[in-house]
mmCIF file of C-alpha atoms in Angstrom:
data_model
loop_
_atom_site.group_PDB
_atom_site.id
_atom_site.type_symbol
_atom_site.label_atom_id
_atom_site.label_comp_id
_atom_site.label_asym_id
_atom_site.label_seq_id
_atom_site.Cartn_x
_atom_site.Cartn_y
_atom_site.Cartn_z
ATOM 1 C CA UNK A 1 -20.339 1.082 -5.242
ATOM 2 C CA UNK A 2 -18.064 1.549 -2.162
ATOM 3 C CA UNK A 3 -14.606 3.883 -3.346
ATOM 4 C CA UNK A 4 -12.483 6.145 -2.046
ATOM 5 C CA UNK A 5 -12.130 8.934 -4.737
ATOM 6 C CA UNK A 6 -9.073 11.389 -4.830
ATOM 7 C CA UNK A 7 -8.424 14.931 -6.051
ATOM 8 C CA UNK A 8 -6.552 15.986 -7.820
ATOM 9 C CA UNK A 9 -5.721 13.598 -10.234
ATOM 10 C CA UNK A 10 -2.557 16.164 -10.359
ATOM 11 C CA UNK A 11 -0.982 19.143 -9.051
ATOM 12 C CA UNK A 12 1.848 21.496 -10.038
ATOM 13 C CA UNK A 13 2.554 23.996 -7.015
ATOM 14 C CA UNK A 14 6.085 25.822 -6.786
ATOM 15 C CA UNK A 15 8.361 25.630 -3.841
ATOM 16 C CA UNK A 16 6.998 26.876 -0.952
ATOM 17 C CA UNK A 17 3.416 26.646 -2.002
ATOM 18 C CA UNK A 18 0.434 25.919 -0.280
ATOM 19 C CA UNK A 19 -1.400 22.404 -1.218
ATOM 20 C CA UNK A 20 -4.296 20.472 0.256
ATOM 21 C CA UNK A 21 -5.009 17.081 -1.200
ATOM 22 C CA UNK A 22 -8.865 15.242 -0.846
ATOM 23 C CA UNK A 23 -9.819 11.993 -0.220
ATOM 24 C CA UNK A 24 -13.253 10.995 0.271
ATOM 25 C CA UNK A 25 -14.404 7.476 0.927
ATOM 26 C CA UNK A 26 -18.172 5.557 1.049
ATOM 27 C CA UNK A 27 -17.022 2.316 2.148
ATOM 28 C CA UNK A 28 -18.007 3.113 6.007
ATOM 29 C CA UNK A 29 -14.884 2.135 7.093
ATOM 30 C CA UNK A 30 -12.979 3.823 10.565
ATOM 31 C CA UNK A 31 -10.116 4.142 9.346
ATOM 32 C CA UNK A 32 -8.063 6.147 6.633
ATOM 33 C CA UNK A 33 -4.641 6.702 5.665
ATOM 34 C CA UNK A 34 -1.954 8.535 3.121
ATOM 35 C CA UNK A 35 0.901 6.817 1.635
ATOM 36 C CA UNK A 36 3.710 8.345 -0.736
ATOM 37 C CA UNK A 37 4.642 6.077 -3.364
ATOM 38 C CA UNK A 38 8.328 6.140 -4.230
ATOM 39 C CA UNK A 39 10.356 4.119 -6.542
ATOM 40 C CA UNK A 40 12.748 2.268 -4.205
ATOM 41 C CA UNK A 41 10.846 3.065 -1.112
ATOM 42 C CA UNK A 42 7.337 1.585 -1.572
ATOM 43 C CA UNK A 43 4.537 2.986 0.137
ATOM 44 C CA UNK A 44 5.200 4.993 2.945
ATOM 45 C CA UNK A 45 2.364 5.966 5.581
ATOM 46 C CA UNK A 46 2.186 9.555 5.983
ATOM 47 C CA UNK A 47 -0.467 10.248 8.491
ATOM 48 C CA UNK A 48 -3.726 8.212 9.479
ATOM 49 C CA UNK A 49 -6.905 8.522 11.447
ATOM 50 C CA UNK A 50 -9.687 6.195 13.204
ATOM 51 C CA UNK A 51 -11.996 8.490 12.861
ATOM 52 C CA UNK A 52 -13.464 12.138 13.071
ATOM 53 C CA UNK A 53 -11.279 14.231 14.593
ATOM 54 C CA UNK A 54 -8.373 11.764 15.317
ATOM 55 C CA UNK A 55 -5.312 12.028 13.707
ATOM 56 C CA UNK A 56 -2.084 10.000 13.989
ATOM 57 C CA UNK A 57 1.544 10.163 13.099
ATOM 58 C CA UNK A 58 2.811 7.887 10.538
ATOM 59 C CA UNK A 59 6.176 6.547 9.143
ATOM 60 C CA UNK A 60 6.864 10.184 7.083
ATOM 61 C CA UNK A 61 5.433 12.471 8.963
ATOM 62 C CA UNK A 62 7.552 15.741 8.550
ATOM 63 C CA UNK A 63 6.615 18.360 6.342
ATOM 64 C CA UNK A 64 2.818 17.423 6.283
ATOM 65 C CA UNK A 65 -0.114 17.655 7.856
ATOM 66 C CA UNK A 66 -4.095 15.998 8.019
ATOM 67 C CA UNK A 67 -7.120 16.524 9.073
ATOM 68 C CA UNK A 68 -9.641 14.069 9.733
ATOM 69 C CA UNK A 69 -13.221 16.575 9.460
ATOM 70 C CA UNK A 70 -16.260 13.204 8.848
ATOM 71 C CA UNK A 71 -15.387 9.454 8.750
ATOM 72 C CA UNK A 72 -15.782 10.180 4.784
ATOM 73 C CA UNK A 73 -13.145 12.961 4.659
ATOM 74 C CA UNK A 74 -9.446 13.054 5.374
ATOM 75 C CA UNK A 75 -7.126 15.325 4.104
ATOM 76 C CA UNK A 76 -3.314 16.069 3.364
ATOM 77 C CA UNK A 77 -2.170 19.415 3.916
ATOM 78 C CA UNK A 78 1.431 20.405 2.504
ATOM 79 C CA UNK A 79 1.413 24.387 3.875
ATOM 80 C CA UNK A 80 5.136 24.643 2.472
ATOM 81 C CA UNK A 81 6.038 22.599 -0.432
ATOM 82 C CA UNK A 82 9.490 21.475 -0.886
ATOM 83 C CA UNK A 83 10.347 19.679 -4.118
ATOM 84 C CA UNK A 84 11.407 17.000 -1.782
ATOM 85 C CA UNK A 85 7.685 15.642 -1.587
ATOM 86 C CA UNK A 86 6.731 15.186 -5.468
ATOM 87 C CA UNK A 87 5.407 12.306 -5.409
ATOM 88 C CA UNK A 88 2.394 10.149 -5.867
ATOM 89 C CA UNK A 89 0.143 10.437 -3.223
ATOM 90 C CA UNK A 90 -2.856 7.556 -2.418
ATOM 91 C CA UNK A 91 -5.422 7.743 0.065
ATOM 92 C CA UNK A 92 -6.788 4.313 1.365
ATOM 93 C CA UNK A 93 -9.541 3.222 4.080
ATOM 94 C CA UNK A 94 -10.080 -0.067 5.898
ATOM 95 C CA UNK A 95 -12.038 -1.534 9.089
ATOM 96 C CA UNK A 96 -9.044 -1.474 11.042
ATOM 97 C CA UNK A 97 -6.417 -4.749 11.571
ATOM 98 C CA UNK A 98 -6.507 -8.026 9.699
ATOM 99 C CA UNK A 99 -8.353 -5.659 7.135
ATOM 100 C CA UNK A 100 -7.438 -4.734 3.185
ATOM 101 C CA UNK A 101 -7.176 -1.552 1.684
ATOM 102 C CA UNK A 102 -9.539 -0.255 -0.429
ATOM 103 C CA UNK A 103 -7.251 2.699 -2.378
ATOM 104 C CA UNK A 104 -7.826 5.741 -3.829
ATOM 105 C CA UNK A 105 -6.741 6.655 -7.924
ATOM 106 C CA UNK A 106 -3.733 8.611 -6.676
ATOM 107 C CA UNK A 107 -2.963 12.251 -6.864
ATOM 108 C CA UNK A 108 0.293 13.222 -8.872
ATOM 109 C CA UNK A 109 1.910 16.096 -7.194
ATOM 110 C CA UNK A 110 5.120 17.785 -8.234
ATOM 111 C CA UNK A 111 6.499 20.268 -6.350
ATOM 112 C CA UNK A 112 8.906 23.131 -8.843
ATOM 113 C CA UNK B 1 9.219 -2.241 15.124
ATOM 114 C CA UNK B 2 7.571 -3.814 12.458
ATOM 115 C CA UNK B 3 9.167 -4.447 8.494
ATOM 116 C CA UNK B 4 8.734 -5.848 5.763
ATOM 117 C CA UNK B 5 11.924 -6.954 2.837
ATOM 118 C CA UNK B 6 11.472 -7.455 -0.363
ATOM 119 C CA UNK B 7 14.715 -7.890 -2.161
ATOM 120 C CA UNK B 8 14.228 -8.139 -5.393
ATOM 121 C CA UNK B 9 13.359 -4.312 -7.102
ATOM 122 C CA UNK B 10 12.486 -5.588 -10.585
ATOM 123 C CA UNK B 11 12.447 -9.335 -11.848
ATOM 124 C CA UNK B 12 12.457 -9.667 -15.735
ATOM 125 C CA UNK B 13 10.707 -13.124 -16.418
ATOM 126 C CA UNK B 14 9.769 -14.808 -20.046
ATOM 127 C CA UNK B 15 6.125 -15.650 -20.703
ATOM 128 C CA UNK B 16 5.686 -18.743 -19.398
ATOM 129 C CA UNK B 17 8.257 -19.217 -16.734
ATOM 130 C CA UNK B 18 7.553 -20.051 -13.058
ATOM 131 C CA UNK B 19 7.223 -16.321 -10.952
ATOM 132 C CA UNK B 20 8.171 -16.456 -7.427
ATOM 133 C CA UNK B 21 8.458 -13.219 -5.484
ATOM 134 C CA UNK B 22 9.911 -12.856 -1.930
ATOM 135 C CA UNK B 23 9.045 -11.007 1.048
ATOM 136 C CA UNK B 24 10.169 -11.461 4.780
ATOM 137 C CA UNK B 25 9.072 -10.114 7.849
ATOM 138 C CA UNK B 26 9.551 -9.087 11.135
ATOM 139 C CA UNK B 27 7.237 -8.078 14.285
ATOM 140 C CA UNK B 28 6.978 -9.305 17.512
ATOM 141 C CA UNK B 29 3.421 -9.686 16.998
ATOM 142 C CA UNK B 30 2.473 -13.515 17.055
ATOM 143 C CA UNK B 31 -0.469 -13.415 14.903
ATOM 144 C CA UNK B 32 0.418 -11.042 11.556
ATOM 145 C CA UNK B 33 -1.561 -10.687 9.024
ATOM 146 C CA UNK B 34 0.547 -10.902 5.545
ATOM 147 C CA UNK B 35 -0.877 -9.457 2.188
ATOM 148 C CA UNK B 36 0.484 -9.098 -1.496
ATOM 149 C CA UNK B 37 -1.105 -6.542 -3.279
ATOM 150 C CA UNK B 38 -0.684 -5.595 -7.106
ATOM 151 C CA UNK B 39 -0.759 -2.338 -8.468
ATOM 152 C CA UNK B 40 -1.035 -1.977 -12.328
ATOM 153 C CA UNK B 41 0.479 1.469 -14.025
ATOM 154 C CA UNK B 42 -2.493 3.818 -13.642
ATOM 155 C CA UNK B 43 -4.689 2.294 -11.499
ATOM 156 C CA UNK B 44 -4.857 1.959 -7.883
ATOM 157 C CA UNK B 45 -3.486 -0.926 -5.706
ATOM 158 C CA UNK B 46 -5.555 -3.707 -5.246
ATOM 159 C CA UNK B 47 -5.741 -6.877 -2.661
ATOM 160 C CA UNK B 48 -4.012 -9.510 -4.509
ATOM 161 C CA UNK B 49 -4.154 -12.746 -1.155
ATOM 162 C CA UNK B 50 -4.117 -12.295 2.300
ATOM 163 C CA UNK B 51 -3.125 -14.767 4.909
ATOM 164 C CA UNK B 52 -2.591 -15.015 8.926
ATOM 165 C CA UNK B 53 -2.743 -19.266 8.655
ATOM 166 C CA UNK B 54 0.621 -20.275 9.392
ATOM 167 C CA UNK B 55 1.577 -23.026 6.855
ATOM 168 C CA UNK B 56 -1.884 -22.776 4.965
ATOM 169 C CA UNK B 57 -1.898 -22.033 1.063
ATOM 170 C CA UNK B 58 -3.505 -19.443 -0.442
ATOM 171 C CA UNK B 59 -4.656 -18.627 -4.212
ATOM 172 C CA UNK B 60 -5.977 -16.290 -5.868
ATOM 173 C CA UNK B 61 -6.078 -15.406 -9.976
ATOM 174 C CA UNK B 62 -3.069 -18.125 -10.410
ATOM 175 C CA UNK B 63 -1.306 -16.900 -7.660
ATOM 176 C CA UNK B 64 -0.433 -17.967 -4.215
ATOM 177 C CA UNK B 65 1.606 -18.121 -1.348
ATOM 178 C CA UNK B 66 1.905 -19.799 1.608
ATOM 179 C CA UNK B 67 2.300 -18.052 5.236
ATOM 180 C CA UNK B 68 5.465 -19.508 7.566
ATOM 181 C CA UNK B 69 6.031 -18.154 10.531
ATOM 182 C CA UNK B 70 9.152 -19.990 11.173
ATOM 183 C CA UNK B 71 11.006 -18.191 8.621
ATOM 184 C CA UNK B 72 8.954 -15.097 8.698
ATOM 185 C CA UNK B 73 8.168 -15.354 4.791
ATOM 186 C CA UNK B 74 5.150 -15.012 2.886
ATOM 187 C CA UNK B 75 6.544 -15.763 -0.779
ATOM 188 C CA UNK B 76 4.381 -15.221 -4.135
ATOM 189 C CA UNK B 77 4.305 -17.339 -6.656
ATOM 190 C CA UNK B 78 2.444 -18.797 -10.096
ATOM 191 C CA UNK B 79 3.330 -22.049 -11.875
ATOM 192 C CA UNK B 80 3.404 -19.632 -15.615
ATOM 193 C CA UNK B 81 3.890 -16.325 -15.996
ATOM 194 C CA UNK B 82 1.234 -13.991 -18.656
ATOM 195 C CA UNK B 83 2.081 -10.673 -20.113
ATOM 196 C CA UNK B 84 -0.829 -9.305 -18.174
ATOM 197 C CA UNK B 85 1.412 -10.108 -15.005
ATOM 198 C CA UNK B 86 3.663 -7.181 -15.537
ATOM 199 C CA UNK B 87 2.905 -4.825 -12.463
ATOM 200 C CA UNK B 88 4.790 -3.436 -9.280
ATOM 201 C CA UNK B 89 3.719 -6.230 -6.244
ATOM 202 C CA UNK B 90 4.129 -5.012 -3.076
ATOM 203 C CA UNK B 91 4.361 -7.168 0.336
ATOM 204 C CA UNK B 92 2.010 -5.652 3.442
ATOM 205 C CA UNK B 93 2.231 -6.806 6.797
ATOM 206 C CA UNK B 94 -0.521 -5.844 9.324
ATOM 207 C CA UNK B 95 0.669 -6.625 13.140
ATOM 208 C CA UNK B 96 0.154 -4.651 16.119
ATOM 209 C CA UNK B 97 -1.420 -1.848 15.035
ATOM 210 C CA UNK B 98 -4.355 -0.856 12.316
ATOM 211 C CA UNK B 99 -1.954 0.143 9.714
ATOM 212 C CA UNK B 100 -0.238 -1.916 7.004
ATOM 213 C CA UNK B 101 3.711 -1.879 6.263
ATOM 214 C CA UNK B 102 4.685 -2.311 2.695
ATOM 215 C CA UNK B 103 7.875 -3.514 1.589
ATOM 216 C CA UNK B 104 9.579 -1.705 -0.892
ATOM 217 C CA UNK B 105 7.803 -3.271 -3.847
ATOM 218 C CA UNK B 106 8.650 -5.586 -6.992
ATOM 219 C CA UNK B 107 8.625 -4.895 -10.348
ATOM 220 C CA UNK B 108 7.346 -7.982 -12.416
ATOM 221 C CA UNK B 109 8.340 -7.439 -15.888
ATOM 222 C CA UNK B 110 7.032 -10.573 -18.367
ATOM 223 C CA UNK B 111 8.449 -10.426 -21.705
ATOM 224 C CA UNK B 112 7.523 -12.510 -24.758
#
């Protein structure tokens, strides 16, 4: 069956720590993104890509980065953790406008 | 650019009462797509109805809601609210661009 699959499920790192979160997805889609979830705030995109190697700028941009290595893989790379960004983190793919999400489980990070 | 509203951060409702949910828009795009999605504690958002009909009903599980353009609003609603209802709803609006914008979410809580 088609998913996108996350990992961590969760992550304790301390200020200033190094993080990468994983998303992997089989649903052949082009496209892939990473929201924050906030209460009061929604989702918020992060970064998102239309495929290998492309990367673009989202809504929340600062403080993280992603790499885009297969059309299966995208990931989310916090290289200096701020408490600021615990949070809960989904990964989602899609075919690209008009389409729906398929998400990810979510990765629970807090940041000490 | 583009946004979505959703005013209402949690809505308290007895079993069995009407639920109606709002969410506005705006884009300069003429042909949005509009989506609700529902996201239950611990499990990952998922595609509740989708719409880009203007003045065309849509259902789904109970649920619908009905695209107007004229008022940029894409409201959700069910005739009776269940217990199983309880879950954060968020508004997504998909316009220019292969990326959705939630709104900042609602909070349906149905109590007995």
């Amino acid at each position: 069956e088609a998913a996108v699959t996350q990992s961590p499920r969760n992550k304790v790192t301390v200020t200033g720590g190094n993080v990468t979160l994983s998303c992997r997805q089989t649903n052949s889609h082009n496209y892939m993104y990473w929201y924050r979830q906030d209460t009061g705030h929604g989702l918020r995109l992060i970064h998102y890509s239309y495929g290998a190697g492309n990367l673009q700028i989202g809504d929340v941009p600062d403080g993280y980065k992603a790499t885009r290595t297969t059309q299966e893989d995208f990931f989310l790379l916090l290289e200096l953790a701020s408490p600021s960004q615990t949070s809960l983190y989904f990964c989602a793919s899609s075919d690209g406008h008009g389409s729906d999400y398929t998400f990810g489980s979510g990765t629970r990070l807090l940041v000490i | 650019g583009d946004s979505v509203t959703q005013t209402e951060g949690l809505v308290t409702l007895t079993e069995g009462l009407p639920v109606m949910l709002n969410c506005t828009y705006q884009t300069i795009y003429s042909n949005p797509f509009l989506f609700w999605y529902v996201h239950y504690l611990n499990e990952s958002p998922r595609l509740l109805l989708k719409s880009s009909t203007d003045n065309k009903r849509t259902e789904h599980q109970g649920f619908h809601a009905t695209l107007h353009k004229s008022s940029s609003s894409f409201h959700l609603q069910k005739s009776s609210a269940q217990l199983s209802d309880s879950a954060l709803y968020y508004c997504a609006l998909s316009a220019s661009f292969s990326k959705l914008v939630f709104g900042q979410g609602t909070s349906l809580s149905v109590v007995p």
